[in-house]
PDB file of C-alpha atoms in Angstrom:
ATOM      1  CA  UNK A   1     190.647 261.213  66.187  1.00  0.00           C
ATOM      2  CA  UNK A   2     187.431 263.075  65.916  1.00  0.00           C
ATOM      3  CA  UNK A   3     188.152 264.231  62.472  1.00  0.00           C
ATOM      4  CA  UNK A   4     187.864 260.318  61.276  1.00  0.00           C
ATOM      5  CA  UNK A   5     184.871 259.593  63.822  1.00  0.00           C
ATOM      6  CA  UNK A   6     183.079 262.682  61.459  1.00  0.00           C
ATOM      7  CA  UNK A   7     184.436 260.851  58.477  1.00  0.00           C
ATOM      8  CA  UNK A   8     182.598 257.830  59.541  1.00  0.00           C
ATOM      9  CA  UNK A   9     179.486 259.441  60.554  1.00  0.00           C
ATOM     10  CA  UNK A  10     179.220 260.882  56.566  1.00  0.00           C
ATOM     11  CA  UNK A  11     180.298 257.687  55.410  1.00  0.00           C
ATOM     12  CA  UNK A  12     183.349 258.299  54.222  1.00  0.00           C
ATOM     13  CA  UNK A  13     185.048 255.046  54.031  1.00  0.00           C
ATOM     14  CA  UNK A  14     188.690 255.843  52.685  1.00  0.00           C
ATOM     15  CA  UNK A  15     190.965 258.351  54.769  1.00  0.00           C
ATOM     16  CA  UNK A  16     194.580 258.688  53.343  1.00  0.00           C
ATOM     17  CA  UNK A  17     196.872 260.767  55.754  1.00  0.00           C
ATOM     18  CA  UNK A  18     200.000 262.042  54.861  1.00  0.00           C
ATOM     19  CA  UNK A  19     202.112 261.488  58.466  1.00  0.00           C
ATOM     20  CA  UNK A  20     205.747 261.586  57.185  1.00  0.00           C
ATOM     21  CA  UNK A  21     207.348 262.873  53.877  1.00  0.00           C
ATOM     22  CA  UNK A  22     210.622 260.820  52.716  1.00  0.00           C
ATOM     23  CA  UNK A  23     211.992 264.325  52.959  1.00  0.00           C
ATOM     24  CA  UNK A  24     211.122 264.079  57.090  1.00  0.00           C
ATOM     25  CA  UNK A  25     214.626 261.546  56.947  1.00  0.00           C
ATOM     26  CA  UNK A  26     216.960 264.877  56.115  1.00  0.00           C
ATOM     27  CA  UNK A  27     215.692 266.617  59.671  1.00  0.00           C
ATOM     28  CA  UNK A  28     218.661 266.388  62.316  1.00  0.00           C
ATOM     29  CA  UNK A  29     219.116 263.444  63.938  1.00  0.00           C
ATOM     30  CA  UNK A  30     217.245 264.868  67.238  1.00  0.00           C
ATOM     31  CA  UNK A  31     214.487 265.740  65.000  1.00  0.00           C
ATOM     32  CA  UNK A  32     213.905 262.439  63.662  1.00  0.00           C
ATOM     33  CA  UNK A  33     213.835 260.910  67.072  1.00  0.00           C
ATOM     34  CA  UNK A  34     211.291 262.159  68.658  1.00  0.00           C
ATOM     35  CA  UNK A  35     209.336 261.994  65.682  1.00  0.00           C
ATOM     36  CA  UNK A  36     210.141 257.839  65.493  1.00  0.00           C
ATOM     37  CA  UNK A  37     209.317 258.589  69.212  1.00  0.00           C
ATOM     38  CA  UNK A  38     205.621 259.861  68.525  1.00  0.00           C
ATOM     39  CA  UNK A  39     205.316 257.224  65.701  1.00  0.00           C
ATOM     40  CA  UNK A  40     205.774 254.665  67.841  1.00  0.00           C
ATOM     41  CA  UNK A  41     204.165 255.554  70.282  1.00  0.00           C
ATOM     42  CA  UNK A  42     200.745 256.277  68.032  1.00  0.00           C
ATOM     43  CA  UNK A  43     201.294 252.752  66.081  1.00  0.00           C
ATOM     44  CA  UNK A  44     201.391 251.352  69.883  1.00  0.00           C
ATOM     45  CA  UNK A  45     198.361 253.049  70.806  1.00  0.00           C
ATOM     46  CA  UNK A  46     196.508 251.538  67.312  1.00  0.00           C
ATOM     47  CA  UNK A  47     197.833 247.810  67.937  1.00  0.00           C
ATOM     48  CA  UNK A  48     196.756 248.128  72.000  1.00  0.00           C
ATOM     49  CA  UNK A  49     193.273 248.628  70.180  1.00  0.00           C
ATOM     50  CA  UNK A  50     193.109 245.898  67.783  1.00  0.00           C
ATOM     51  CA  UNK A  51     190.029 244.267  69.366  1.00  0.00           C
ATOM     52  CA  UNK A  52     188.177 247.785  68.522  1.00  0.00           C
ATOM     53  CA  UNK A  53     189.558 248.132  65.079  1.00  0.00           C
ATOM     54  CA  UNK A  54     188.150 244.307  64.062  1.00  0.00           C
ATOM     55  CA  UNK A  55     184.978 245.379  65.691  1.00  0.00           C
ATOM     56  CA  UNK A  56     184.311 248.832  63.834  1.00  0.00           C
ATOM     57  CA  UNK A  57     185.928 246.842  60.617  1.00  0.00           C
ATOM     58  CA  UNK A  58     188.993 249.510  60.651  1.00  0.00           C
ATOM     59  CA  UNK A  59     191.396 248.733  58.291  1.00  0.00           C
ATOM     60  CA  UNK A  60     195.152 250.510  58.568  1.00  0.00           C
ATOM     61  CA  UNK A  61     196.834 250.608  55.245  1.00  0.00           C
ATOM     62  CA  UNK A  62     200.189 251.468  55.189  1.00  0.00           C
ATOM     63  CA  UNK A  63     201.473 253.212  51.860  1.00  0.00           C
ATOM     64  CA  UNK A  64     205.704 253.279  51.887  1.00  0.00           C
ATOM     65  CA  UNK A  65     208.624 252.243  52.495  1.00  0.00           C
ATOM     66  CA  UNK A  66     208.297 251.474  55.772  1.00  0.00           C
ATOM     67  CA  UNK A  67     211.935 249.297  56.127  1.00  0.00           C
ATOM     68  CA  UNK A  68     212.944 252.763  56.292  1.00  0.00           C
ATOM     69  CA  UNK A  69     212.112 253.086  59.756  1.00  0.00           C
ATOM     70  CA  UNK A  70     213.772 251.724  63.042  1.00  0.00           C
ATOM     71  CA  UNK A  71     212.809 247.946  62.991  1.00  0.00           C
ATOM     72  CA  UNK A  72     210.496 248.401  65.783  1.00  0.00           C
ATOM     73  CA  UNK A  73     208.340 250.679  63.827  1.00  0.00           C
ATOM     74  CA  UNK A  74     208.755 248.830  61.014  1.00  0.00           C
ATOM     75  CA  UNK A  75     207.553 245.539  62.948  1.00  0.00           C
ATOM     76  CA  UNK A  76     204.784 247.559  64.342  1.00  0.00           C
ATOM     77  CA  UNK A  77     203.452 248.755  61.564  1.00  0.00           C
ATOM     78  CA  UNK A  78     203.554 245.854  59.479  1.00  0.00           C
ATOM     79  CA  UNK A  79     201.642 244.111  62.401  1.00  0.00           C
ATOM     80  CA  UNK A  80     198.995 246.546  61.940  1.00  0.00           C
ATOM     81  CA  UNK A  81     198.272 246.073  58.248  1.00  0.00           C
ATOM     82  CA  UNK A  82     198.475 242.695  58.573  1.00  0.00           C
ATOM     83  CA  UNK A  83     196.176 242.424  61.401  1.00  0.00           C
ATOM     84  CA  UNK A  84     193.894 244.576  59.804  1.00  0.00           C
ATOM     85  CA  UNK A  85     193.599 243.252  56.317  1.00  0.00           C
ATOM     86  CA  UNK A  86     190.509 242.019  55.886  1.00  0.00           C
ATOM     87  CA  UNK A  87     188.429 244.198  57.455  1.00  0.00           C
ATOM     88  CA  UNK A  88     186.174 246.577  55.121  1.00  0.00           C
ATOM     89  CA  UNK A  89     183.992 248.817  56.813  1.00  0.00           C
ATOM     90  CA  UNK A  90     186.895 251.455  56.857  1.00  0.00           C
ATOM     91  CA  UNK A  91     190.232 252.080  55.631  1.00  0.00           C
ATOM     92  CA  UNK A  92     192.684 254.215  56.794  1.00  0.00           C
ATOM     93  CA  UNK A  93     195.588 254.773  55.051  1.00  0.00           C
ATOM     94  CA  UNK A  94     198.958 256.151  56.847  1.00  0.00           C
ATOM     95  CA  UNK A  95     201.232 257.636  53.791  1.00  0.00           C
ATOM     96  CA  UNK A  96     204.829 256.702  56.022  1.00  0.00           C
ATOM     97  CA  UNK A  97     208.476 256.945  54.093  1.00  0.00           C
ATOM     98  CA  UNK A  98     205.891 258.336  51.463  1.00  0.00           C
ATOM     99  CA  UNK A  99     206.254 260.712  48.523  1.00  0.00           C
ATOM    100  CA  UNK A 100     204.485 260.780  45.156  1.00  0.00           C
ATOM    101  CA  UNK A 101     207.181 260.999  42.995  1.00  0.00           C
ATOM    102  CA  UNK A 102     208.985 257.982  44.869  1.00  0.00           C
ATOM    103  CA  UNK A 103     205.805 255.859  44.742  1.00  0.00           C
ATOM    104  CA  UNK A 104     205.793 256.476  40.659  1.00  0.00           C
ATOM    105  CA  UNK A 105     209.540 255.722  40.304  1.00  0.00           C
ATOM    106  CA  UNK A 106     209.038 252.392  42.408  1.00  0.00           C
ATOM    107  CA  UNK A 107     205.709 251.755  39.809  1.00  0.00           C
ATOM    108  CA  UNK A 108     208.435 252.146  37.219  1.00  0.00           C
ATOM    109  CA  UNK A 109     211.303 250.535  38.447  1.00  0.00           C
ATOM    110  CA  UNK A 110     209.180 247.254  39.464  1.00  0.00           C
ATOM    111  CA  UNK A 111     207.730 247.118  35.632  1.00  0.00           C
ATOM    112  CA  UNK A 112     211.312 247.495  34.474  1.00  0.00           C
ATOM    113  CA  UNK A 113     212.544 244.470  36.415  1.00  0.00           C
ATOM    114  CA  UNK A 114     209.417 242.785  35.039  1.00  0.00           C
ATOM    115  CA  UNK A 115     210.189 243.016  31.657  1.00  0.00           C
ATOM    116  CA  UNK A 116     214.420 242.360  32.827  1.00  0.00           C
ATOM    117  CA  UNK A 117     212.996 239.019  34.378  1.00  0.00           C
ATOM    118  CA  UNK A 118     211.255 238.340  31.238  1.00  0.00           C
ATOM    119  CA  UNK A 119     207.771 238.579  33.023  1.00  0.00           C
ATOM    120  CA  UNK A 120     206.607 241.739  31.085  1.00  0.00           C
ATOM    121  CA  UNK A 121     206.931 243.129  27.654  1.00  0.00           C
ATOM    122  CA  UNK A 122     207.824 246.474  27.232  1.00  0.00           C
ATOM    123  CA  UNK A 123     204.726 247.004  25.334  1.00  0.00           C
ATOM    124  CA  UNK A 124     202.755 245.891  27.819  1.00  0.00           C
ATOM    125  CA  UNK A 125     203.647 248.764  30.068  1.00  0.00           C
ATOM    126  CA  UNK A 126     201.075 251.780  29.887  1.00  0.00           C
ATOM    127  CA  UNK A 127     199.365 254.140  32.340  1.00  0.00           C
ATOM    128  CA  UNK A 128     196.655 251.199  33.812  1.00  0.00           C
ATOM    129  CA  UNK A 129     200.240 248.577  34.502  1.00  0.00           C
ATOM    130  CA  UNK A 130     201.604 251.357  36.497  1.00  0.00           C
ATOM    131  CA  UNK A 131     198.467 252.193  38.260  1.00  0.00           C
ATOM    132  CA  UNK A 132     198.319 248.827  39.579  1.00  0.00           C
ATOM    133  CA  UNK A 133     201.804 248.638  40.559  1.00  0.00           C
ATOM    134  CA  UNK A 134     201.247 251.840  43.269  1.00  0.00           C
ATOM    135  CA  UNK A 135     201.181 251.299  46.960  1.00  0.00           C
ATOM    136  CA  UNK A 136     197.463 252.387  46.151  1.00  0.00           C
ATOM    137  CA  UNK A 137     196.710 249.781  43.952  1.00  0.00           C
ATOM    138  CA  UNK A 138     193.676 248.409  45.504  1.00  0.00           C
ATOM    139  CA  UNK A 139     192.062 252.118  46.548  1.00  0.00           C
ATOM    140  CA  UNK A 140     189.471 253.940  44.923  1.00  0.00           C
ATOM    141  CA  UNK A 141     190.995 257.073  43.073  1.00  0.00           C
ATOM    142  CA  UNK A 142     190.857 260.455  45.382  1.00  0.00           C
ATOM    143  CA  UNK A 143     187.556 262.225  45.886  1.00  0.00           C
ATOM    144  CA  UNK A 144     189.169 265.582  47.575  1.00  0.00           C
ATOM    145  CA  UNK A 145     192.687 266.641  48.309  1.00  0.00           C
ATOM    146  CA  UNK A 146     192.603 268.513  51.552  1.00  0.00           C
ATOM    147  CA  UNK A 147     195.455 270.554  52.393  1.00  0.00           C
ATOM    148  CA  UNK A 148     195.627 272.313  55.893  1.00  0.00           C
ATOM    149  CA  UNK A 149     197.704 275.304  57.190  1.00  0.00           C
ATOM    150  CA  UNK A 150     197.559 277.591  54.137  1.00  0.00           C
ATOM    151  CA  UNK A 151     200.115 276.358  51.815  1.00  0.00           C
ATOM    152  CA  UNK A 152     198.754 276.275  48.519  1.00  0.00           C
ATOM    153  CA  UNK A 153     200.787 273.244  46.909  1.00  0.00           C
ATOM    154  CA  UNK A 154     200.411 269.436  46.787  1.00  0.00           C
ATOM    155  CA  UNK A 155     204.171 268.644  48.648  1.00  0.00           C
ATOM    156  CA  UNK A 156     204.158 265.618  46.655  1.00  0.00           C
ATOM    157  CA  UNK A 157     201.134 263.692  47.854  1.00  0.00           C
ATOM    158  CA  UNK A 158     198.875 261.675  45.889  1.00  0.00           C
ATOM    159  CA  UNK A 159     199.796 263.197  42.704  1.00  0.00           C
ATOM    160  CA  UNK A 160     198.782 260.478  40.351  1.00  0.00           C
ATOM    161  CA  UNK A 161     195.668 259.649  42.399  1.00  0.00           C
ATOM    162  CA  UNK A 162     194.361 263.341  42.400  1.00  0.00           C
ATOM    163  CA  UNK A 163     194.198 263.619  39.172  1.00  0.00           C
ATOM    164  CA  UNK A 164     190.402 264.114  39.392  1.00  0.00           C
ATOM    165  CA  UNK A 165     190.068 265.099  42.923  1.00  0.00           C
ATOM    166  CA  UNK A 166     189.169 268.555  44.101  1.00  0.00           C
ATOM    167  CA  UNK A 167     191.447 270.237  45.987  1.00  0.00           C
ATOM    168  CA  UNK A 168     190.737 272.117  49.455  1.00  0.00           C
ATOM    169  CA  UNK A 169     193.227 274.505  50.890  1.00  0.00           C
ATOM    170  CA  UNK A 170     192.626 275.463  54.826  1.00  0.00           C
ATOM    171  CA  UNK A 171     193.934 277.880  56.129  1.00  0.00           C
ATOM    172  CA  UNK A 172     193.657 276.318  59.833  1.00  0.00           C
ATOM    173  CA  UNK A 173     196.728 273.848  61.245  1.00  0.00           C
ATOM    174  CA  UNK A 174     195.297 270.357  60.972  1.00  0.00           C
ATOM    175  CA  UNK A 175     195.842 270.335  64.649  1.00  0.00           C
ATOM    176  CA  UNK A 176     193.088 272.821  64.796  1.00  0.00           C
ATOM    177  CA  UNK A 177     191.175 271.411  61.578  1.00  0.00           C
ATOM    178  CA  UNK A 178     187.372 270.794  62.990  1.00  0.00           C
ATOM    179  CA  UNK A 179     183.980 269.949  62.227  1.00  0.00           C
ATOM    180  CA  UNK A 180     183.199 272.682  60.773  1.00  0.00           C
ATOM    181  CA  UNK A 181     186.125 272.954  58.503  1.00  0.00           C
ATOM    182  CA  UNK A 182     185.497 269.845  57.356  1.00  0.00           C
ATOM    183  CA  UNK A 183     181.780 270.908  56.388  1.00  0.00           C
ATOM    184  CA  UNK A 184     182.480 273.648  54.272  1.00  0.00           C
ATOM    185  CA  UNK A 185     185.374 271.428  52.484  1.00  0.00           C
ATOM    186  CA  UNK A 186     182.633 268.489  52.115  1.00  0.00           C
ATOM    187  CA  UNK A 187     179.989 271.132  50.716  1.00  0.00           C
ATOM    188  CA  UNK A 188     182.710 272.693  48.244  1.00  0.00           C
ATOM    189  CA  UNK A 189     183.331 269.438  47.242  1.00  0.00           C
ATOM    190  CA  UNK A 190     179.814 268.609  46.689  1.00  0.00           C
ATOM    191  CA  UNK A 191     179.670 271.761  44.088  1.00  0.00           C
ATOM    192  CA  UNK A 192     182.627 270.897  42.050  1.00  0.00           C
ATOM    193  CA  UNK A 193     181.756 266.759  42.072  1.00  0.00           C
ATOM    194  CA  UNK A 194     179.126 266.499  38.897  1.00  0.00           C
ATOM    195  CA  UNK A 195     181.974 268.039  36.418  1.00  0.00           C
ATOM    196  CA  UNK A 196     184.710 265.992  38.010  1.00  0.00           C
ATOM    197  CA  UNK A 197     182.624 262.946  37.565  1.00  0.00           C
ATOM    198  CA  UNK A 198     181.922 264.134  34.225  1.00  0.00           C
ATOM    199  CA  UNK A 199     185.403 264.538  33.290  1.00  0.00           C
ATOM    200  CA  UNK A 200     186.465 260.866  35.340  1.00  0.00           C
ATOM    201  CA  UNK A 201     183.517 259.305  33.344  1.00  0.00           C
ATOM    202  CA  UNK A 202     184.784 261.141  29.946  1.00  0.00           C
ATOM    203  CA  UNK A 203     188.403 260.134  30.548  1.00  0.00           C
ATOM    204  CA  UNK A 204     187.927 255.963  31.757  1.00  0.00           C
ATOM    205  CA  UNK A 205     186.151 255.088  27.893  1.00  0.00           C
ATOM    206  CA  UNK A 206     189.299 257.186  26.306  1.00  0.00           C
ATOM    207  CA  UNK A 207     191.728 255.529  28.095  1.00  0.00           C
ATOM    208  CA  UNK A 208     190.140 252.120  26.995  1.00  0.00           C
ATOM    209  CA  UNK A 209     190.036 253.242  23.574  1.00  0.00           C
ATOM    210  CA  UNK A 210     193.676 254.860  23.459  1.00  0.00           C
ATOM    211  CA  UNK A 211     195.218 251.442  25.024  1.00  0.00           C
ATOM    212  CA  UNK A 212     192.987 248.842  22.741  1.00  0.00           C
ATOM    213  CA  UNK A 213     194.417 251.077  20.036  1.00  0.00           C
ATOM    214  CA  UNK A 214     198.115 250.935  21.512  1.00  0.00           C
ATOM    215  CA  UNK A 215     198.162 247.368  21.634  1.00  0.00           C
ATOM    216  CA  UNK A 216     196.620 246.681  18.304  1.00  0.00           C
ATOM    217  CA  UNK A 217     199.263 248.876  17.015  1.00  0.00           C
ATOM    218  CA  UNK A 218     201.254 246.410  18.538  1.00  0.00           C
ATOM    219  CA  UNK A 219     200.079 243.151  17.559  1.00  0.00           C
ATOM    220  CA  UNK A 220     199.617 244.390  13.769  1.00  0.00           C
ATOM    221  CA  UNK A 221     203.769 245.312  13.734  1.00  0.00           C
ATOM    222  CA  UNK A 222     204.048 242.091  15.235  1.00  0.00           C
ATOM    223  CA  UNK A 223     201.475 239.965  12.914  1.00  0.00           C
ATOM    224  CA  UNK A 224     203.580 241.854   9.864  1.00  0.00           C
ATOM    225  CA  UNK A 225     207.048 240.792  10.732  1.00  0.00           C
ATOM    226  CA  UNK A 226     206.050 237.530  10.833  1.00  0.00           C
ATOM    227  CA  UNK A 227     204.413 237.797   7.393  1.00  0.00           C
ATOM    228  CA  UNK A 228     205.284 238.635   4.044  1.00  0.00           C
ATOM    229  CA  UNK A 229     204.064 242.237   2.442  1.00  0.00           C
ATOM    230  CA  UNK A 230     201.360 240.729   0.345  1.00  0.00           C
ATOM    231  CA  UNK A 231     200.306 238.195   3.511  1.00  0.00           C
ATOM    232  CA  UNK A 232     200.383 241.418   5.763  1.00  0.00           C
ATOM    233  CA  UNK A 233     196.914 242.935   6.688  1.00  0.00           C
ATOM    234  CA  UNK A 234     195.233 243.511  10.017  1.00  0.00           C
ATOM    235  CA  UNK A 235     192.317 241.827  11.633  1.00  0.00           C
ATOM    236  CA  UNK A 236     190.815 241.851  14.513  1.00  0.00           C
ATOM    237  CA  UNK A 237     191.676 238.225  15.322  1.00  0.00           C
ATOM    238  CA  UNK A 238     195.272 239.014  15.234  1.00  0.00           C
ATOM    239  CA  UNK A 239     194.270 241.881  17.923  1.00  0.00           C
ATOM    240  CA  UNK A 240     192.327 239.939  20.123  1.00  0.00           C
ATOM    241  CA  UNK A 241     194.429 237.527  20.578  1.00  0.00           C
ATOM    242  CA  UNK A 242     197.607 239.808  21.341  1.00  0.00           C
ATOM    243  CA  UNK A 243     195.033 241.692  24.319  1.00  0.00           C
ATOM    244  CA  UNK A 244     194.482 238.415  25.520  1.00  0.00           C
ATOM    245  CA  UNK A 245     197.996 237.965  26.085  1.00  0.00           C
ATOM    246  CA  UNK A 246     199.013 241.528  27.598  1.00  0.00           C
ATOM    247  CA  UNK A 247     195.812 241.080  30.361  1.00  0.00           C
ATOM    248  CA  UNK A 248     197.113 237.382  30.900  1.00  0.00           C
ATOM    249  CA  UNK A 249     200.981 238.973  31.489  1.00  0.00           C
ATOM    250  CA  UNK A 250     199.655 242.007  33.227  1.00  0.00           C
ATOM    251  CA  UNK A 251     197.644 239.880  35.855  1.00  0.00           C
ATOM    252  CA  UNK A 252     199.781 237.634  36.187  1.00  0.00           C
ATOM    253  CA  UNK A 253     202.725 239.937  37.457  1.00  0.00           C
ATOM    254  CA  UNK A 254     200.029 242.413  39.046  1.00  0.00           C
ATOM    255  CA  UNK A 255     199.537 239.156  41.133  1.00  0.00           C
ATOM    256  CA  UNK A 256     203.435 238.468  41.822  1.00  0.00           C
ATOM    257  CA  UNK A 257     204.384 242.037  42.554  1.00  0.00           C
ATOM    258  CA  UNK A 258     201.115 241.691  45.467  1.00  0.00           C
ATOM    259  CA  UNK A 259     202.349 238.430  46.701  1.00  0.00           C
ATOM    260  CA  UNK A 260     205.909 239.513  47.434  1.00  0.00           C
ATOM    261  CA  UNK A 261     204.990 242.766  49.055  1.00  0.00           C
ATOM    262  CA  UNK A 262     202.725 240.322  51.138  1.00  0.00           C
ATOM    263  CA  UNK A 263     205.580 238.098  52.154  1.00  0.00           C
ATOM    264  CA  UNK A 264     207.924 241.496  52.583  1.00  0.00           C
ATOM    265  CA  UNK A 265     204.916 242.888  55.459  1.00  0.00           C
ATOM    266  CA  UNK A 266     205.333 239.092  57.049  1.00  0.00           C
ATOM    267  CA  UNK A 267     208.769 239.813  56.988  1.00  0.00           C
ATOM    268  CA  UNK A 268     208.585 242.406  58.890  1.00  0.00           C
ATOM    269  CA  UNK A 269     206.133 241.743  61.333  1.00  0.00           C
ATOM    270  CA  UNK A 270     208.727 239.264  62.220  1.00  0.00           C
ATOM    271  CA  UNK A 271     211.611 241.165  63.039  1.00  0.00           C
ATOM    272  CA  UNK A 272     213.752 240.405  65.943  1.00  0.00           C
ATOM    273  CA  UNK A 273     213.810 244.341  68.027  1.00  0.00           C
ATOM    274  CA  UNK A 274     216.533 244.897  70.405  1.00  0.00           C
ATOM    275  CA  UNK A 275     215.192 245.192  73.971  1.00  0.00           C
ATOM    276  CA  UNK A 276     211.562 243.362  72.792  1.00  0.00           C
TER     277      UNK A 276
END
């Protein structure tokens, strides 16, 4: 709509909208159609326009469960990802079967069968792992959190992403949400981003430092149990070598866990729909 046309005129290149809460599947069953309804008929509208998405270099990422849906919304909107994937001028994400909390426990769940399957230690688990095990793996962290209609609260969106954002609260229906709402959000944004990126810079070298000293922690109680008391002392060496391990398991299941959500979407661009 025109709110992303503005987006693209500032050159904002990453739009995440939140278009239906996992909590959305409790409504009454009348409610949920003719929201599938408008769904469909919006993720319709997109793939009709496919030609003008590859031209503008629109890219519609889908962050979800979407086998939640009916299968032809499910087939639809994997077609769209898919379709779109390699274009990079913009990226639109569509949070669908979406809740924060949900798309941590998944992070969790998918390291825990990792280390089940004998892919992962459990030492090699740690805040960066389960960042790149989110739907939102391969998106830049969030700039600004803008909530519309006046509710001051987050409703379980992007919690783990925001962690540095700055947060806008409109009072204004997003229906209603215009240019110039989006100017004064953009120029409060602009006064709180030099101490967020203070704190984001501040934060990224402490992380590196508090997870080198995790997993030489590690490798030192694992160098010692090997060794005898008087043989026991740490070096470097021993840590090095254990980091070079943990990034080699890390990437390599980063890399599975990618490739089967790949082969899930192709799935289910390829569902048979009743009627199709």
């Amino acid at each position: 709509g025109e709110i992303l046309d503005y987006c693209e005129t500032f050159s904002i290149r990453y739009v995440s909208v939140y278009a239906f809460s996992n909590e959305n599947f409790k409504r009454s069953e009348e409610e949920k159609a003719e929201l599938f309804s408008l769904m469909s008929d919006k993720m319709n509208y997109l793939l009709s326009k496919i030609d003008k998405l590859h031209e503008k270099g629109i890219r519609i990422n889908v962050l979800g469960d979407i086998t939640l849906f009916p299968a032809h919304i499910t087939k639809t909107m994997a077609q769209l990802e898919l379709e779109t994937l390699n274009n990079t001028e913009f990226c639109l994400s569509l949070c669908l079967a979406y809740t924060s909390r949900d798309e941590i426990t998944t992070s969790v769940n998918c390291m825990a069968q990792g280390v089940v399957q004998g892919k992962l230690r459990v030492t090699d688990i740690n805040e960066t792992l389960l960042n790149s095990c989110l739907y939102s793996e391969d998106l830049p962290p969030v700039d600004m959190l803008l909530r519309t209609s006046g509710e001051v609260r987050l409703s379980d969106y992007m919690m783990w992403q925001a962690n540095f954002a700055a947060l806008q609260f409109v009072k204004v229906l997003w229906p209603d949400f215009g240019f110039w709402h989006l100017i004064g959000s953009l120029l409060d944004y602009q006064r709180q981003e030099p101490l967020l990126t203070e704190h984001r810079e501040t934060y990224k070298p402490f992380l590196e430092k508090m997870t080198k000293s995790e997993l030489a922690a590690v490798a030192h109680s694992e160098h010692c149990s090997l060794k005898s008391h008087e043989e026991c002392h740490f070096n470097e060496a021993v840590t090095e070598a254990y980091v070079e391990s943990h990034l080699r398991r890390t990437e390599q299941f980063v890399s599975g866990l990618k490739g089967e959500r790949r082969v899930l979407l192709e799935q289910c661009a390829q569902l048979t729909v009743a009627g199709a």
